[in-house]
Amino acid sequence: MEASNLQAAGTGTKMGAMRGLKPGRILLDGALLLLSFLMLTPFLWIFSTSLRLPKDSFTLPPAIFPTAWHIGNYAEVFAKVPFFDFISNSLKICLIIVLGHIFISSMAAFAFSRIAFPGRNALFLVFLSGLMIPGQVTIIPQFILMSKLGLVDTHLALILPGLINPFGIFMIRQTMMSISSTYDEAAYMDGASRIWVFLKVILPMSYPAVAVTSVISFIGNWNDFFRPLIFLNSFEKMTLPIGMTALTGAFGTANLSAILAGVTLSLVVPLLFYIFGQKYLLDGITAGGLKM
């Protein structure tokens, strides 16, 4: 009797699941899968071409998978240019900027959201207007300042301007504004200091916004080509985007497979950061739409 009841329950569950598969949902899922495949196709082609023999790089029509696997293209990348130095330079600059962003942006956001000082909202609007100014507009004053400080052709010329992130301050501030003031009041009644409230109460509750702005800051600085091109002159101090141009010059058009091997290697680090931080992306976007 129990076996028949279990079988009937299982059959009912399957029929309910089949009824839940509406034609519109099936079409939507199929369209999303097709769109995902189309978006991933260029990356699949880059990776497969990085494993081809150089003579197979320009075959027509292009094939998705290589006919002969040639992993030596990756070794040639490190043999032709100091590719490891390019990666380490970019990684060092980006990590320092992200750590500075977490420290500076979160403290500024705490001041704008939890401390009532005269002219706070007006000052925040003036500060936020920096988002409307393109970075190319301020590059000449930055270069003059770095030149007077003797920081041209150093990584500090890239790190110092990157520590201030108006977008990150805005995002974290919006999240902190959504946190009830009762948490602060309870902590102050227990004798907590303002820095303790910031570090132990407000900052942990703002972690999704801090994480997503950190990922955005890291990827933005990792892919930055313009500022390193202006400030860096020495070959050994180049970041990865500038180093990729050196890699292209080293191989020319003779070995597209090796060039795409370098492109594939350059995607590994930001991909890992995105995979780590993507689960906080929705929370961060939601926090950015809260009241001002």
Tab-separated table of C-alpha atoms in Angstrom:
chain	number	residue	atom	x	y	z
A	1	MET	CA	0.000	0.000	0.000
A	2	GLU	CA	2.792	2.378	0.945
A	3	ALA	CA	4.685	1.522	-2.264
A	4	SER	CA	1.635	2.353	-4.385
A	5	ASN	CA	1.173	5.638	-2.525
A	6	LEU	CA	4.808	6.546	-3.112
A	7	GLN	CA	4.509	5.662	-6.799
A	8	ALA	CA	1.363	7.757	-7.124
A	9	ALA	CA	3.057	10.673	-5.370
A	10	GLY	CA	6.068	10.399	-7.696
A	11	THR	CA	3.842	10.313	-10.759
A	12	GLY	CA	1.954	13.362	-9.529
A	13	THR	CA	5.189	15.253	-8.983
A	14	LYS	CA	6.400	14.477	-12.518
A	15	MET	CA	3.082	15.537	-14.022
A	16	GLY	CA	3.145	18.757	-12.005
A	17	ALA	CA	6.659	19.509	-13.205
A	18	MET	CA	5.638	18.862	-16.820
A	19	ARG	CA	2.626	21.161	-16.426
A	20	GLY	CA	5.001	23.836	-15.069
A	21	LEU	CA	7.018	23.767	-18.320
A	22	LYS	CA	5.068	26.366	-20.274
A	23	PRO	CA	5.868	26.897	-23.976
A	24	GLY	CA	6.818	30.506	-23.337
A	25	ARG	CA	9.298	29.489	-20.646
A	26	ILE	CA	10.821	26.845	-22.925
A	27	LEU	CA	11.244	29.394	-25.735
A	28	LEU	CA	12.784	31.921	-23.340
A	29	ASP	CA	15.267	29.396	-21.946
A	30	GLY	CA	16.178	28.284	-25.461
A	31	ALA	CA	16.738	31.888	-26.590
A	32	LEU	CA	18.922	32.583	-23.541
A	33	LEU	CA	20.993	29.459	-24.185
A	34	LEU	CA	21.464	30.466	-27.818
A	35	LEU	CA	22.451	34.004	-26.829
A	36	SER	CA	24.907	32.658	-24.250
A	37	PHE	CA	26.485	30.409	-26.854
A	38	LEU	CA	26.824	33.311	-29.314
A	39	MET	CA	28.491	35.452	-26.624
A	40	LEU	CA	30.905	32.684	-25.664
A	41	THR	CA	31.822	31.769	-29.245
A	42	PRO	CA	34.548	34.471	-29.636
A	43	PHE	CA	36.199	33.338	-26.397
A	44	LEU	CA	36.034	29.722	-27.506
A	45	TRP	CA	37.653	30.686	-30.810
A	46	ILE	CA	40.409	32.651	-29.011
A	47	PHE	CA	41.196	29.709	-26.735
A	48	SER	CA	41.128	27.129	-29.538
A	49	THR	CA	43.296	29.301	-31.807
A	50	SER	CA	45.833	29.699	-29.005
A	51	LEU	CA	46.336	25.920	-29.223
A	52	ARG	CA	46.722	25.728	-33.009
A	53	LEU	CA	49.898	25.481	-35.045
A	54	PRO	CA	50.915	28.938	-36.371
A	55	LYS	CA	50.229	27.870	-39.954
A	56	ASP	CA	46.635	26.977	-39.040
A	57	SER	CA	45.812	30.405	-37.591
A	58	PHE	CA	44.413	31.825	-40.827
A	59	THR	CA	42.631	28.786	-42.269
A	60	LEU	CA	39.326	29.453	-44.012
A	61	PRO	CA	36.679	28.685	-43.091
A	62	PRO	CA	37.779	29.048	-39.435
A	63	ALA	CA	37.401	25.900	-37.353
A	64	ILE	CA	36.173	25.857	-33.786
A	65	PHE	CA	38.589	23.157	-32.607
A	66	PRO	CA	42.261	22.852	-33.656
A	67	THR	CA	43.249	19.942	-35.866
A	68	ALA	CA	46.623	19.678	-34.073
A	69	TRP	CA	47.075	20.759	-30.457
A	70	HIS	CA	50.143	22.964	-29.939
A	71	ILE	CA	50.528	24.031	-26.314
A	72	GLY	CA	53.964	25.445	-27.055
A	73	ASN	CA	52.358	28.777	-28.010
A	74	TYR	CA	52.038	29.559	-24.298
A	75	ALA	CA	55.748	28.912	-23.735
A	76	GLU	CA	56.615	31.217	-26.634
A	77	VAL	CA	54.716	34.064	-24.980
A	78	PHE	CA	57.016	33.962	-21.949
A	79	ALA	CA	60.081	33.451	-24.134
A	80	LYS	CA	59.510	36.497	-26.358
A	81	VAL	CA	58.538	39.107	-23.738
A	82	PRO	CA	58.680	39.329	-19.904
A	83	PHE	CA	55.029	38.369	-19.722
A	84	PHE	CA	55.236	37.321	-16.085
A	85	ASP	CA	56.532	40.799	-15.178
A	86	PHE	CA	53.593	42.380	-17.004
A	87	ILE	CA	51.158	40.241	-15.031
A	88	SER	CA	52.876	40.890	-11.690
A	89	ASN	CA	52.980	44.660	-12.342
A	90	SER	CA	49.269	44.771	-13.146
A	91	LEU	CA	48.430	42.526	-10.211
A	92	LYS	CA	50.447	44.655	-7.781
A	93	ILE	CA	48.890	47.919	-8.968
A	94	CYS	CA	45.348	46.543	-8.969
A	95	LEU	CA	45.576	44.922	-5.534
A	96	ILE	CA	46.973	48.080	-3.931
A	97	ILE	CA	44.246	50.174	-5.556
A	98	VAL	CA	41.532	47.760	-4.412
A	99	LEU	CA	42.824	47.697	-0.822
A	100	GLY	CA	43.059	51.486	-0.815
A	101	HIS	CA	39.589	51.697	-2.305
A	102	ILE	CA	38.153	49.500	0.469
A	103	PHE	CA	39.802	51.672	3.134
A	104	ILE	CA	39.162	55.146	1.671
A	105	SER	CA	35.807	54.640	-0.034
A	106	SER	CA	34.195	52.868	2.911
A	107	MET	CA	35.360	55.538	5.371
A	108	ALA	CA	34.151	58.342	3.091
A	109	ALA	CA	30.837	56.556	2.596
A	110	PHE	CA	30.472	56.166	6.369
A	111	ALA	CA	31.049	59.890	6.859
A	112	PHE	CA	28.525	60.839	4.157
A	113	SER	CA	25.881	58.422	5.434
A	114	ARG	CA	26.217	58.241	9.223
A	115	ILE	CA	27.778	61.547	10.347
A	116	ALA	CA	25.574	64.663	10.251
A	117	PHE	CA	27.920	67.574	9.540
A	118	PRO	CA	26.976	70.938	7.976
A	119	GLY	CA	26.728	70.895	4.181
A	120	ARG	CA	26.980	67.114	3.975
A	121	ASN	CA	24.480	66.612	1.154
A	122	ALA	CA	25.749	69.593	-0.863
A	123	LEU	CA	29.333	68.414	-0.512
A	124	PHE	CA	28.328	64.900	-1.557
A	125	LEU	CA	26.610	66.212	-4.698
A	126	VAL	CA	29.705	68.237	-5.601
A	127	PHE	CA	31.861	65.192	-5.004
A	128	LEU	CA	29.510	62.984	-7.010
A	129	SER	CA	29.732	65.351	-9.976
A	130	GLY	CA	33.220	63.928	-10.524
A	131	LEU	CA	31.504	60.940	-12.137
A	132	MET	CA	30.485	63.182	-15.035
A	133	ILE	CA	34.070	64.237	-15.834
A	134	PRO	CA	35.888	61.869	-18.235
A	135	GLY	CA	39.305	60.704	-17.128
A	136	GLN	CA	40.883	62.043	-20.324
A	137	VAL	CA	39.981	65.592	-19.258
A	138	THR	CA	42.079	65.411	-16.087
A	139	ILE	CA	45.046	63.492	-17.502
A	140	ILE	CA	47.108	66.625	-18.292
A	141	PRO	CA	46.836	68.102	-14.737
A	142	GLN	CA	47.603	64.640	-13.357
A	143	PHE	CA	50.688	64.318	-15.540
A	144	ILE	CA	51.948	67.772	-14.523
A	145	LEU	CA	51.396	66.942	-10.844
A	146	MET	CA	53.122	63.563	-11.102
A	147	SER	CA	55.994	65.161	-13.022
A	148	LYS	CA	56.525	67.757	-10.275
A	149	LEU	CA	56.423	65.004	-7.657
A	150	GLY	CA	58.927	62.932	-9.635
A	151	LEU	CA	56.536	60.004	-9.975
A	152	VAL	CA	56.439	59.702	-13.767
A	153	ASP	CA	57.510	56.211	-14.892
A	154	THR	CA	56.607	54.760	-11.497
A	155	HIS	CA	53.656	52.651	-10.452
A	156	LEU	CA	52.679	55.275	-7.875
A	157	ALA	CA	51.592	57.507	-10.759
A	158	LEU	CA	48.886	54.923	-11.464
A	159	ILE	CA	48.109	53.949	-7.879
A	160	LEU	CA	47.564	57.356	-6.266
A	161	PRO	CA	44.838	58.648	-8.645
A	162	GLY	CA	43.130	55.253	-8.574
A	163	LEU	CA	42.665	55.266	-4.803
A	164	ILE	CA	39.794	57.770	-5.020
A	165	ASN	CA	36.755	56.118	-6.573
A	166	PRO	CA	33.601	58.336	-6.616
A	167	PHE	CA	31.483	55.497	-7.972
A	168	GLY	CA	32.613	53.180	-5.180
A	169	ILE	CA	31.895	55.816	-2.524
A	170	PHE	CA	28.433	56.355	-3.997
A	171	MET	CA	27.601	52.644	-4.046
A	172	ILE	CA	28.805	51.981	-0.501
A	173	ARG	CA	27.144	55.129	0.792
A	174	GLN	CA	23.802	54.047	-0.683
A	175	THR	CA	24.068	50.711	1.107
A	176	MET	CA	24.988	52.351	4.411
A	177	MET	CA	22.031	54.738	4.077
A	178	SER	CA	19.703	51.731	3.983
A	179	ILE	CA	20.993	50.406	7.338
A	180	SER	CA	18.793	51.389	10.260
A	181	SER	CA	20.245	53.936	12.678
A	182	THR	CA	19.139	51.756	15.594
A	183	TYR	CA	22.315	49.691	15.140
A	184	ASP	CA	24.453	52.777	15.711
A	185	GLU	CA	22.390	53.900	18.680
A	186	ALA	CA	22.583	50.499	20.346
A	187	ALA	CA	26.355	50.384	19.883
A	188	TYR	CA	26.840	53.925	21.212
A	189	MET	CA	24.680	53.104	24.255
A	190	ASP	CA	27.010	50.188	24.967
A	191	GLY	CA	29.975	52.578	24.963
A	192	ALA	CA	31.293	51.885	21.479
A	193	SER	CA	33.387	54.506	19.710
A	194	ARG	CA	32.625	55.756	16.206
A	195	ILE	CA	35.511	53.813	14.667
A	196	TRP	CA	34.291	50.645	16.422
A	197	VAL	CA	30.786	51.177	15.030
A	198	PHE	CA	32.269	51.637	11.573
A	199	LEU	CA	34.512	48.561	11.690
A	200	LYS	CA	32.283	46.146	13.618
A	201	VAL	CA	28.730	47.173	12.760
A	202	ILE	CA	28.297	49.185	9.553
A	203	LEU	CA	31.169	47.923	7.390
A	204	PRO	CA	30.305	44.198	7.741
A	205	MET	CA	26.689	44.958	6.802
A	206	SER	CA	27.915	46.844	3.709
A	207	TYR	CA	30.118	44.006	2.485
A	208	PRO	CA	28.113	43.257	-0.734
A	209	ALA	CA	28.576	46.847	-1.980
A	210	VAL	CA	32.247	46.857	-0.969
A	211	ALA	CA	32.813	43.557	-2.778
A	212	VAL	CA	31.112	44.531	-6.028
A	213	THR	CA	32.832	47.937	-6.236
A	214	SER	CA	36.151	46.241	-5.500
A	215	VAL	CA	35.619	43.813	-8.381
A	216	ILE	CA	34.653	46.671	-10.720
A	217	SER	CA	37.685	48.690	-9.604
A	218	PHE	CA	40.031	45.744	-10.076
A	219	ILE	CA	38.798	44.873	-13.565
A	220	GLY	CA	38.771	48.531	-14.630
A	221	ASN	CA	42.382	49.069	-13.581
A	222	TRP	CA	43.465	45.674	-14.939
A	223	ASN	CA	42.178	46.620	-18.395
A	224	ASP	CA	43.360	50.243	-18.235
A	225	PHE	CA	45.465	51.070	-21.302
A	226	PHE	CA	45.324	54.871	-21.407
A	227	ARG	CA	46.970	55.917	-18.129
A	228	PRO	CA	49.854	53.398	-18.233
A	229	LEU	CA	50.546	54.540	-21.794
A	230	ILE	CA	50.910	58.130	-20.527
A	231	PHE	CA	52.817	57.578	-17.279
A	232	LEU	CA	55.057	54.550	-17.910
A	233	ASN	CA	58.140	54.529	-20.118
A	234	SER	CA	60.291	51.644	-18.877
A	235	PHE	CA	59.697	48.255	-20.464
A	236	GLU	CA	60.053	46.359	-17.192
A	237	LYS	CA	57.416	48.545	-15.484
A	238	MET	CA	54.726	48.080	-18.120
A	239	THR	CA	51.335	46.719	-17.181
A	240	LEU	CA	49.638	43.896	-19.051
A	241	PRO	CA	47.578	45.983	-21.550
A	242	ILE	CA	50.731	47.855	-22.648
A	243	GLY	CA	52.701	44.612	-22.626
A	244	MET	CA	50.190	43.054	-25.021
A	245	THR	CA	51.194	45.637	-27.617
A	246	ALA	CA	54.821	44.583	-27.113
A	247	LEU	CA	53.743	40.974	-27.573
A	248	THR	CA	52.001	41.879	-30.829
A	249	GLY	CA	55.124	43.671	-32.013
A	250	ALA	CA	57.314	40.698	-31.119
A	251	PHE	CA	55.294	38.237	-33.200
A	252	GLY	CA	53.812	40.578	-35.794
A	253	THR	CA	51.297	38.679	-37.900
A	254	ALA	CA	53.454	35.573	-38.191
A	255	ASN	CA	52.085	33.766	-35.140
A	256	LEU	CA	48.538	34.757	-34.292
A	257	SER	CA	48.219	31.654	-32.122
A	258	ALA	CA	50.929	32.883	-29.721
A	259	ILE	CA	49.342	36.326	-29.522
A	260	LEU	CA	45.977	34.798	-28.642
A	261	ALA	CA	47.737	32.603	-26.076
A	262	GLY	CA	48.809	35.839	-24.380
A	263	VAL	CA	45.239	37.149	-24.628
A	264	THR	CA	43.957	33.957	-23.000
A	265	LEU	CA	46.457	34.286	-20.142
A	266	SER	CA	45.456	37.919	-19.622
A	267	LEU	CA	41.821	36.860	-19.105
A	268	VAL	CA	42.512	34.394	-16.295
A	269	VAL	CA	42.944	36.816	-13.378
A	270	PRO	CA	39.927	39.099	-14.061
A	271	LEU	CA	37.817	36.018	-14.746
A	272	LEU	CA	38.692	34.616	-11.317
A	273	PHE	CA	37.875	37.946	-9.665
A	274	TYR	CA	34.564	38.103	-11.499
A	275	ILE	CA	33.667	34.533	-10.528
A	276	PHE	CA	34.480	35.365	-6.905
A	277	GLY	CA	32.493	38.627	-6.861
A	278	GLN	CA	29.612	37.998	-9.257
A	279	LYS	CA	27.314	36.674	-6.518
A	280	TYR	CA	27.489	40.115	-4.872
A	281	LEU	CA	26.716	41.949	-8.117
A	282	LEU	CA	22.931	41.846	-7.744
A	283	ASP	CA	23.100	42.999	-4.122
A	284	GLY	CA	25.403	45.857	-5.087
A	285	ILE	CA	23.170	47.015	-7.939
A	286	THR	CA	20.137	46.867	-5.643
A	287	ALA	CA	21.976	48.912	-3.014
A	288	GLY	CA	22.812	51.552	-5.629
A	289	GLY	CA	19.132	52.151	-6.274
A	290	LEU	CA	18.202	52.911	-2.674
A	291	LYS	CA	17.267	56.325	-1.369
A	292	MET	CA	19.724	59.173	-1.501
